[in-house]
PDB file of C-alpha atoms in Angstrom:
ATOM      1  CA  UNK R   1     -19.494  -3.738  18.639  1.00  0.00           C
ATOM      2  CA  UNK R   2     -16.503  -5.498  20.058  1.00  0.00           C
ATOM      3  CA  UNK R   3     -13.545  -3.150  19.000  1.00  0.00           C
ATOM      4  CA  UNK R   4     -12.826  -1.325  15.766  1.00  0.00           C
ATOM      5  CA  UNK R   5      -9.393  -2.572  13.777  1.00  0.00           C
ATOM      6  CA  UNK R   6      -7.528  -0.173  11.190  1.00  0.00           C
ATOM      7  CA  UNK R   7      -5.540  -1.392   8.298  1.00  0.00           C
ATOM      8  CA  UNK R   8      -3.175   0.466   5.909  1.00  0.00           C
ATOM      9  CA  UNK R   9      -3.380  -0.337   2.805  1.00  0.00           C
ATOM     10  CA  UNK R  10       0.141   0.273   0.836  1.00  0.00           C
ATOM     11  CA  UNK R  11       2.664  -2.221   2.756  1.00  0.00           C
ATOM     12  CA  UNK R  12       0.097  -3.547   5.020  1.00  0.00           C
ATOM     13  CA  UNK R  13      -3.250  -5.554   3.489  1.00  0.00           C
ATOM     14  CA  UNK R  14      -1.001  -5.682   0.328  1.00  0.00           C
ATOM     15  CA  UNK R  15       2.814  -6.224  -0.122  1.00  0.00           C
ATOM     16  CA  UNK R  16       4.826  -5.808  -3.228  1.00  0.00           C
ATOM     17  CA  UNK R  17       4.187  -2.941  -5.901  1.00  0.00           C
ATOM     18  CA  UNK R  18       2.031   0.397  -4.295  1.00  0.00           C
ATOM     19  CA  UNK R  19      -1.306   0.826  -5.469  1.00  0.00           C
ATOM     20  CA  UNK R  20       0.264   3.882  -6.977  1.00  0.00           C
ATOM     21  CA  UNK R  21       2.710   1.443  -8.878  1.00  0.00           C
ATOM     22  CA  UNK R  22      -0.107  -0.484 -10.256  1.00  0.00           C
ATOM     23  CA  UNK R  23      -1.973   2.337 -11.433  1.00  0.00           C
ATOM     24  CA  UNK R  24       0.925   3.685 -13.371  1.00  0.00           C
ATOM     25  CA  UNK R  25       1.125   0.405 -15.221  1.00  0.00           C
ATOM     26  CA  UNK R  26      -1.907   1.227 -18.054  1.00  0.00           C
ATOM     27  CA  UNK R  27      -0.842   4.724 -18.264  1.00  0.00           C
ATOM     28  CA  UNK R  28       2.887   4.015 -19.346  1.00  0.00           C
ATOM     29  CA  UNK R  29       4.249   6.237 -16.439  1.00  0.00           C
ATOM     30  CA  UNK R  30       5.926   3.431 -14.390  1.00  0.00           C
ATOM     31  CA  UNK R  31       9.155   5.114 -13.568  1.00  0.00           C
ATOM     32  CA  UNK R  32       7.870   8.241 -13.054  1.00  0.00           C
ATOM     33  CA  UNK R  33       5.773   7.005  -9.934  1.00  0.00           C
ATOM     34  CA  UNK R  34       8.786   5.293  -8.544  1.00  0.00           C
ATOM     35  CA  UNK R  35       9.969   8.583  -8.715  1.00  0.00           C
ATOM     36  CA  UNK R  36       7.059  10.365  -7.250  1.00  0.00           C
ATOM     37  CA  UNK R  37       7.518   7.609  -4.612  1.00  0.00           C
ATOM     38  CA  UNK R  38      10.896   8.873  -2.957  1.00  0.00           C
ATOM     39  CA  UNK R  39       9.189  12.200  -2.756  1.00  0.00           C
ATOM     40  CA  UNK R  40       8.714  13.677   0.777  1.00  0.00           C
ATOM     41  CA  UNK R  41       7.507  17.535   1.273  1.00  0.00           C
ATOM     42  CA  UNK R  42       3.678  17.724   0.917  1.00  0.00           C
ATOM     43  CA  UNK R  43       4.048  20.151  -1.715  1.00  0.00           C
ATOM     44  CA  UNK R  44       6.167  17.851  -4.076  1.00  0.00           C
ATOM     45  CA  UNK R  45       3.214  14.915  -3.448  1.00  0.00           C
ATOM     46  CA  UNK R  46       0.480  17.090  -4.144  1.00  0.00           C
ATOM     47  CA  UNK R  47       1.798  18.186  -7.284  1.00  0.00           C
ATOM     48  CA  UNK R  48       2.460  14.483  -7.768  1.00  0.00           C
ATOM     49  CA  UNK R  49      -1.027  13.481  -6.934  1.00  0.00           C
ATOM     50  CA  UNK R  50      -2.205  16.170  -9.898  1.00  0.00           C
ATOM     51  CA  UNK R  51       0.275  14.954 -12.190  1.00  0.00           C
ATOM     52  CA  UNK R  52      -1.698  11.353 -11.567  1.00  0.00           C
ATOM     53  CA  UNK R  53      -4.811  12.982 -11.893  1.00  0.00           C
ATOM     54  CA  UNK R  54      -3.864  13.995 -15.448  1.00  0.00           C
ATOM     55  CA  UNK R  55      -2.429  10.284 -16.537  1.00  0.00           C
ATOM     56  CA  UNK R  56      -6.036   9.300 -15.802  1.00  0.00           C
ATOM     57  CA  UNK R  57      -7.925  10.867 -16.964  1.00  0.00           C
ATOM     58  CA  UNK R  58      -6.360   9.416 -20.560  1.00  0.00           C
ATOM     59  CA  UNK R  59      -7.494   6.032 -19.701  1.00  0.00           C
ATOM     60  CA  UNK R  60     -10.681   4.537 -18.628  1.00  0.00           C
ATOM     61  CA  UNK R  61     -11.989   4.265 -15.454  1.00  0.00           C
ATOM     62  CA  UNK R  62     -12.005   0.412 -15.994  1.00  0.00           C
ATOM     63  CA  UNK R  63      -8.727  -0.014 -17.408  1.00  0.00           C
ATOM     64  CA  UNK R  64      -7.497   1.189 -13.931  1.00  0.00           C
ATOM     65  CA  UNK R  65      -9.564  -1.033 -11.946  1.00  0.00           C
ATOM     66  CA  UNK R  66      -8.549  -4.123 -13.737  1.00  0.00           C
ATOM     67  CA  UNK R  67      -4.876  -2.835 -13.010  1.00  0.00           C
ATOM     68  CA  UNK R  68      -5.762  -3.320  -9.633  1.00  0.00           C
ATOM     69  CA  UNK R  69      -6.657  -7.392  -9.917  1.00  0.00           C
ATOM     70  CA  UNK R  70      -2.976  -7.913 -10.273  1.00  0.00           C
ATOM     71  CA  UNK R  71      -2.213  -6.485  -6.794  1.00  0.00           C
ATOM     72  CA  UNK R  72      -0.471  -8.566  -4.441  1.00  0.00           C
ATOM     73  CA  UNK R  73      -2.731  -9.358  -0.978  1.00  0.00           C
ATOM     74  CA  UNK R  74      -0.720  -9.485   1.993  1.00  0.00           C
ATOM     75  CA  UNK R  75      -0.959 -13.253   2.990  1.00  0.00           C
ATOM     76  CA  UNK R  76      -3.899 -14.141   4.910  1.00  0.00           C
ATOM     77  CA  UNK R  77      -5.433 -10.520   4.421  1.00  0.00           C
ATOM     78  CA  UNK R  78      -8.836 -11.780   3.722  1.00  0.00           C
ATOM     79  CA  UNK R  79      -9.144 -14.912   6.459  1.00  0.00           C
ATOM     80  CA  UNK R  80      -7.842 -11.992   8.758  1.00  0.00           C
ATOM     81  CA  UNK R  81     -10.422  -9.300   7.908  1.00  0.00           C
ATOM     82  CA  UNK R  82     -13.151 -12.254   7.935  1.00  0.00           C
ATOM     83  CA  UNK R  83     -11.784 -13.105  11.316  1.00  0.00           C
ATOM     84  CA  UNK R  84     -12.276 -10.035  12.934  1.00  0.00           C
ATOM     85  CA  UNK R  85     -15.635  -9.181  11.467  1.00  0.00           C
ATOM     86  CA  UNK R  86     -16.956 -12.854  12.865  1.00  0.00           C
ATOM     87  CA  UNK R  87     -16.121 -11.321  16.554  1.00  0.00           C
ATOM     88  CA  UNK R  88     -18.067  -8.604  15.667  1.00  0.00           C
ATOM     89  CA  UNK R  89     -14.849  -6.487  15.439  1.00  0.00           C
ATOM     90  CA  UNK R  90     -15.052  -3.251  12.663  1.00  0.00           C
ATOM     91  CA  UNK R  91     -12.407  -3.053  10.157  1.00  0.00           C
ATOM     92  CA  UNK R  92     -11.400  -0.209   8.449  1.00  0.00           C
ATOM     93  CA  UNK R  93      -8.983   0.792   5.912  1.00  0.00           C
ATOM     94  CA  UNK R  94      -6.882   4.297   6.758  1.00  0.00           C
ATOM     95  CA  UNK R  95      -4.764   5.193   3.414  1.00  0.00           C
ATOM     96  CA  UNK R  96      -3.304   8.516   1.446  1.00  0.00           C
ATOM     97  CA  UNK R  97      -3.384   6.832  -1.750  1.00  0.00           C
ATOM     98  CA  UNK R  98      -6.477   6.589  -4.029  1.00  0.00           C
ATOM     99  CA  UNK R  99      -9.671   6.364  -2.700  1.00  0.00           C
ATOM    100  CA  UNK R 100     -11.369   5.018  -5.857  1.00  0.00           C
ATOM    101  CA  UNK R 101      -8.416   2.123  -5.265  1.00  0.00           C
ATOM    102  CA  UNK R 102      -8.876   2.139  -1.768  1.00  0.00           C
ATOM    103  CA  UNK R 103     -12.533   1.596  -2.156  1.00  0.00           C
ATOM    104  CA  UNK R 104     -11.875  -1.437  -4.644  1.00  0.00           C
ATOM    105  CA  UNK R 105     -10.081  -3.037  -2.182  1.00  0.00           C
ATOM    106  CA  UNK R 106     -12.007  -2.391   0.843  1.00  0.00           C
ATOM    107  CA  UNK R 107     -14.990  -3.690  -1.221  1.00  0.00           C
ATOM    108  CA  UNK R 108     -13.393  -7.107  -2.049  1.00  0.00           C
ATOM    109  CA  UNK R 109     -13.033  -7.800   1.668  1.00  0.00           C
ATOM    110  CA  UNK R 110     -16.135  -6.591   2.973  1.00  0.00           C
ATOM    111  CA  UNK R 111     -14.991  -3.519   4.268  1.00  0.00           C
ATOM    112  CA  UNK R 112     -17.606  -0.923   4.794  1.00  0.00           C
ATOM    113  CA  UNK R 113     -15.315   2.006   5.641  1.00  0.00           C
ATOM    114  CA  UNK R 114     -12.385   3.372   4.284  1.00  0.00           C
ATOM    115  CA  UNK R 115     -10.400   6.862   3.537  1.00  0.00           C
ATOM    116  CA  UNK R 116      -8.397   7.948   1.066  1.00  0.00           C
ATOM    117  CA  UNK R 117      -7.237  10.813  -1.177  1.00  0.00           C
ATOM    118  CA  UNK R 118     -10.510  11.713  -3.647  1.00  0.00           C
ATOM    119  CA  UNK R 119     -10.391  12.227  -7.179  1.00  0.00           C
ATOM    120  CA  UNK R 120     -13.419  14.123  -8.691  1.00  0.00           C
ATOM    121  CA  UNK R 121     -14.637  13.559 -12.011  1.00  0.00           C
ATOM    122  CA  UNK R 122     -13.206  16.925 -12.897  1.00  0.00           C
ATOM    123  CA  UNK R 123      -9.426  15.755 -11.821  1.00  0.00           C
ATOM    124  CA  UNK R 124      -9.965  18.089  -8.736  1.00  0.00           C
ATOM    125  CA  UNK R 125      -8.050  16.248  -5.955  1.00  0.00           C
ATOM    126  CA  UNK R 126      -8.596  16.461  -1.928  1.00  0.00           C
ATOM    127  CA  UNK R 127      -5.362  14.878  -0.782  1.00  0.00           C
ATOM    128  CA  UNK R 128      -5.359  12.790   2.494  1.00  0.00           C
ATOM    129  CA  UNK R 129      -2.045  12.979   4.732  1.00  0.00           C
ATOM    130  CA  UNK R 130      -0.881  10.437   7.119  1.00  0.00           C
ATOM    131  CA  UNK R 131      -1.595  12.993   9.989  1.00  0.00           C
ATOM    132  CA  UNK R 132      -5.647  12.659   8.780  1.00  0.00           C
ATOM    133  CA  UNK R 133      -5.351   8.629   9.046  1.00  0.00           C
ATOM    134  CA  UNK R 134      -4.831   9.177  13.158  1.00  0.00           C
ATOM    135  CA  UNK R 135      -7.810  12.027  13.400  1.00  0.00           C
ATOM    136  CA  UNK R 136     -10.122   9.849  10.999  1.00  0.00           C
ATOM    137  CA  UNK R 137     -10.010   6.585  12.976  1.00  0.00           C
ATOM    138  CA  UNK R 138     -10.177   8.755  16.299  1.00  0.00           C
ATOM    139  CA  UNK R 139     -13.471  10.258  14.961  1.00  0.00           C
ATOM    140  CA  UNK R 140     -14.870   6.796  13.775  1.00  0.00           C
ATOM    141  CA  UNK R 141     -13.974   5.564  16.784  1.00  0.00           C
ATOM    142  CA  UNK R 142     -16.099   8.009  18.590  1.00  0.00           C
ATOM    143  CA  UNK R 143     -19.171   7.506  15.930  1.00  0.00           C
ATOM    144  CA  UNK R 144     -19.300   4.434  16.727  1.00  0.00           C
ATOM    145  CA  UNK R 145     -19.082   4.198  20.624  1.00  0.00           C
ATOM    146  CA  UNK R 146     -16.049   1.735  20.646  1.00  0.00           C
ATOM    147  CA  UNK R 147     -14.040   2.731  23.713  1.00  0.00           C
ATOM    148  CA  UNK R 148     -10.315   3.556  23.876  1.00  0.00           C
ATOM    149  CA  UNK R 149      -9.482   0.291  25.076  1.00  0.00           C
ATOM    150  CA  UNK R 150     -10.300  -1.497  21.747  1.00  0.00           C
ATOM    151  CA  UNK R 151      -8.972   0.429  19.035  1.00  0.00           C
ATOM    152  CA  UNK R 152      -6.213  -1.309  17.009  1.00  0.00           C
ATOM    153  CA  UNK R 153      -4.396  -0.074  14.280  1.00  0.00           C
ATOM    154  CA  UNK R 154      -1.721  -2.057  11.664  1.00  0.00           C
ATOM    155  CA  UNK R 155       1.156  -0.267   9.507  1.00  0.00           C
ATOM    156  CA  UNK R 156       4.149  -0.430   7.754  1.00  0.00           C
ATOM    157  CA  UNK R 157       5.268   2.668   7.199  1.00  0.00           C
ATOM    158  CA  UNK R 158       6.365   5.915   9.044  1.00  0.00           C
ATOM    159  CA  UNK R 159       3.272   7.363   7.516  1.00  0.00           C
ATOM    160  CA  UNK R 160       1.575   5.131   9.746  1.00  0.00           C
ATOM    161  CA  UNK R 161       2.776   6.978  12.993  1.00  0.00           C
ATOM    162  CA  UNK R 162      -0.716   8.752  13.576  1.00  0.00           C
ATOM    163  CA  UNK R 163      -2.791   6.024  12.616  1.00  0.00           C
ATOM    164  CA  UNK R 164      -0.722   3.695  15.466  1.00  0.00           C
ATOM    165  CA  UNK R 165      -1.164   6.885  17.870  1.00  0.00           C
ATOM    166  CA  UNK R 166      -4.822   7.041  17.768  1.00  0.00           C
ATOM    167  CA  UNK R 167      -4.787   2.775  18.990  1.00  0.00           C
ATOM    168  CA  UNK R 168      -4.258   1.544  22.150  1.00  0.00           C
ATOM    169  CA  UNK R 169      -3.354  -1.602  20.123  1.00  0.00           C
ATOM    170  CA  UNK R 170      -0.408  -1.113  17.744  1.00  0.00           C
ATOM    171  CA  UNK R 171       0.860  -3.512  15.056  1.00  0.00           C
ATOM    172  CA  UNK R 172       3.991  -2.562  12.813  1.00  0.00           C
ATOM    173  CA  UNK R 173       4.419  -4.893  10.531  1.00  0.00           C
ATOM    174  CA  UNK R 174       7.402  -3.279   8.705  1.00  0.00           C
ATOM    175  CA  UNK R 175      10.738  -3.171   9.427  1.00  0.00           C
ATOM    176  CA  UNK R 176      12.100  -0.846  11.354  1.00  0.00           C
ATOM    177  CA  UNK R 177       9.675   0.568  13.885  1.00  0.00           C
ATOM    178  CA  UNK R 178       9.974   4.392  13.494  1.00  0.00           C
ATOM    179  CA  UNK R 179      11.137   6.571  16.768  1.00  0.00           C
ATOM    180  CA  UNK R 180       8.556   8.261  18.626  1.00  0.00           C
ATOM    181  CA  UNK R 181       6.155   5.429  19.307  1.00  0.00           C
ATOM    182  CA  UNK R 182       5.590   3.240  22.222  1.00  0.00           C
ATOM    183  CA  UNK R 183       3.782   0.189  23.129  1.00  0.00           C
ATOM    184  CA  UNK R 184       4.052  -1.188  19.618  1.00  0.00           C
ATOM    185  CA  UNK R 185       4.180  -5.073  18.945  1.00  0.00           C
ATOM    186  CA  UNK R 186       6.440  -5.466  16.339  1.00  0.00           C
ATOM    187  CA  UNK R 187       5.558  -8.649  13.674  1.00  0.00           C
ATOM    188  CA  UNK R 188       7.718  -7.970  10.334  1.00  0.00           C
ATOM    189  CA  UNK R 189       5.879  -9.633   7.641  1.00  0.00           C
ATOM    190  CA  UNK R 190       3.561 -11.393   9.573  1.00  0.00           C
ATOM    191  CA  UNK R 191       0.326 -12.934   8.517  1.00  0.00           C
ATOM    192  CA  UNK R 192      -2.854 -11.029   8.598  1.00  0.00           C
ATOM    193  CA  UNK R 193      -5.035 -13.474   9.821  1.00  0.00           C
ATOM    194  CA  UNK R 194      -2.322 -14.333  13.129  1.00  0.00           C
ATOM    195  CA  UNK R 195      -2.364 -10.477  13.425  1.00  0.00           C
ATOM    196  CA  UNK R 196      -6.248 -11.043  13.782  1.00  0.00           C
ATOM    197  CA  UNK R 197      -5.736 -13.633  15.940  1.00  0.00           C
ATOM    198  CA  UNK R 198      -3.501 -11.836  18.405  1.00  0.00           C
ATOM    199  CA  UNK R 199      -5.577  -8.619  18.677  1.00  0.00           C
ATOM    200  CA  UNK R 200      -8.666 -11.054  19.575  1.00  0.00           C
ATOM    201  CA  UNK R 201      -6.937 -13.171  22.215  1.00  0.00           C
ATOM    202  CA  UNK R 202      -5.603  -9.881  23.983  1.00  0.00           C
ATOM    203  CA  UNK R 203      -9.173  -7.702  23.635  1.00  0.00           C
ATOM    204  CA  UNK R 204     -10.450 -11.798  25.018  1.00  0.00           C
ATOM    205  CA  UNK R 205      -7.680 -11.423  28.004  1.00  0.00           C
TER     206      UNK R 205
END
């Protein structure tokens, strides 16, 4: 294996409404998420995250997964995820939100592995914080024998801080590039498949 590559999901692979956002859609609870959204403290998420929980268990599985078809793919997600994996490159998806969502997506791309914030069939919920994206892809990283040297990771968000820690290649491709990070290549907005590109022309250097 030539290098591992970590994607966000929220911001990232897709743009527009949150995977969150989308969900909320079927269950009639729309403006409470966007609510739920400006939330910060852990404790106020995770009572969030169980409030979700609750909304779906009201409506089918399926329901929720066709919600999900009317996400909107960051342009050039899949060439740039097809890109990568044709150099032999693993990608991964690092994300707090759903991992039943997470999963959906990951899936449609050809994305083996993934993390994200579980929901049991009982509505019991083991929540995922941006400080377990960095430790996850560290670990992986490890599992699978790719050296330091050709990790990348690619957020949006401050939540992303860890994630972009744990890479000696970081994309932001918000706006904004949060304090406290160095050595970042900043692309606002930019393609996913020129993201691809870049990475493989500087691991190719």
């Amino acid at each position: 294996m030539k290098g591992i590559v970590a994607f966000d999901l929220d911001g990232t692979l897709l743009r527009g409404r949150t995977v969150c956002e989308i969900l909320a859609t079927p269950c009639g609870r729309l403006a409470e998420v966007r609510e739920f959204e400006t939330t910060s403290p852990e404790a106020a998420i995770a009572a969030g995250r169980s409030a979700m929980a609750g909304w779906y268990r009201d409506v089918p599985m399926q329901t929720l997964l066709t919600a999900l078809e009317s996400a909107e793919w960051a342009p050039g997600a899949a060439q740039g995820v097809a890109l990568l994996r044709s150099h032999d490159i693993e990608v991964v998806v690092a994300s707090i939100t759903w991992r039943f969502a997470v999963q959906w997506f990951a899936e449609r791309l050809g994305i083996r592995r993934y993390l994200g914030t579980d929901l049991s069939s009982d509505g019991a919920v083991v929540d995922v914080w941006p400080r377990d994206k960095g430790r996850w892809l560290s670990d992986l990283a490890l599992e699978l024998s790719v050296p330091p040297g050709r990790v990348a990771a690619v957020g949006d968000s401050v939540g992303d801080i860890e994630l972009l820690r744990a890479a000696s290649f970081r994309v932001f491709v918000g706006h904004g590039v949060p304090a406290g990070i160095s050595n970042i290549h900043h692309w606002p907005n930019e393609r996913i498949e020129v993201v691809a590109k870049r990475i493989i022309d500087a691991w190719a250097a």
